[in-house]
Amino acid sequence: MGSVFFAGNSFAQQRMPERSTSELGISVGGITYKGEVAPRYRFLSNRPALMVFYKRDFSRALSWRGSLLLGRINAQDEQYQKKVPLAEYRKATVNTSVLELSGGIDYNFLDYYDFRRRTRWTPYFTVGAAAVVYNNKTTAEDPNLIYGQPDNEPYKTGFAFAVPVGAGVKYALSHHLNLGFEFGARAMFTDDFDNLSTKNEQVMNRHDNDWYFYNGISISYTFYRLNCPQ
């Protein structure tokens, strides 16, 4: 009888209640775009950007995710004049301020909160949906190449939807602190991001939507909640 009591008591002490986690963090990195003025991804075109994010797990592998991204994009035809003939003709420059609000899901390939592991880390994949507000200033040698607003005004405020897809790695610095790195691409549902006129197809492809990219390093804090068994 006593052995049964001690065995049951030992089992109860060893069995850890399930825990749920939430994560609040900040990421600093770079943002760049790919479109008419920047037909290829170019790492050196990255400009500073800042992201604040919140994550909450709903299984060992999956987490809900919400984030706010703020950055400024710069692209110049001058960087591609030797490779793209249209760039030499347009001589356009695009400066765009971006504010992105997104939500999605992270999939962790390893059990990040398994504290039996001596080193806790995991690669992860993320996908979601985003709403983007942007303020654009485009200049070109020929003003008629700019989007057809009154008097060919170079400024344009726009709204668009995008699909963020990315991958990253995070590493546990301590019980609560996490260090991460992430690279993500945003496929946009518009070709007006660079503010070039769709009337002149000789200098742009209106069938190829614009993209922008974010890569950054993050630090985050994990909050734990113990879910006591019923």
GROMACS .gro file of C-alpha atoms in nm, residues 23 55 57 59-63 106-113 122-125 170:
model
   21
   23GLU     CA    1   0.627   3.620  -2.705
   55LYS     CA    2   0.334   3.557  -3.097
   57ASP     CA    3   0.135   2.939  -2.937
   59SER     CA    4   0.033   2.386  -3.020
   60ARG     CA    5   0.391   2.266  -2.981
   61ALA     CA    6   0.466   2.354  -3.343
   62LEU     CA    7   0.227   2.636  -3.437
   63SER     CA    8   0.196   2.995  -3.316
  106ASP     CA    9   0.466   3.038  -3.756
  107TYR     CA   10   0.557   2.671  -3.788
  108ASN     CA   11   0.846   2.562  -3.563
  109PHE     CA   12   1.032   2.257  -3.693
  110LEU     CA   13   1.167   2.168  -3.345
  111ASP     CA   14   1.003   2.165  -3.002
  112TYR     CA   15   1.143   2.499  -2.890
  113TYR     CA   16   1.007   2.481  -2.535
  122THR     CA   17   1.453   2.597  -3.398
  123PRO     CA   18   1.422   2.695  -3.762
  124TYR     CA   19   1.073   2.813  -3.851
  125PHE     CA   20   0.854   2.900  -4.146
  170LYS     CA   21   1.548   3.156  -3.315
   0.00000   0.00000   0.00000
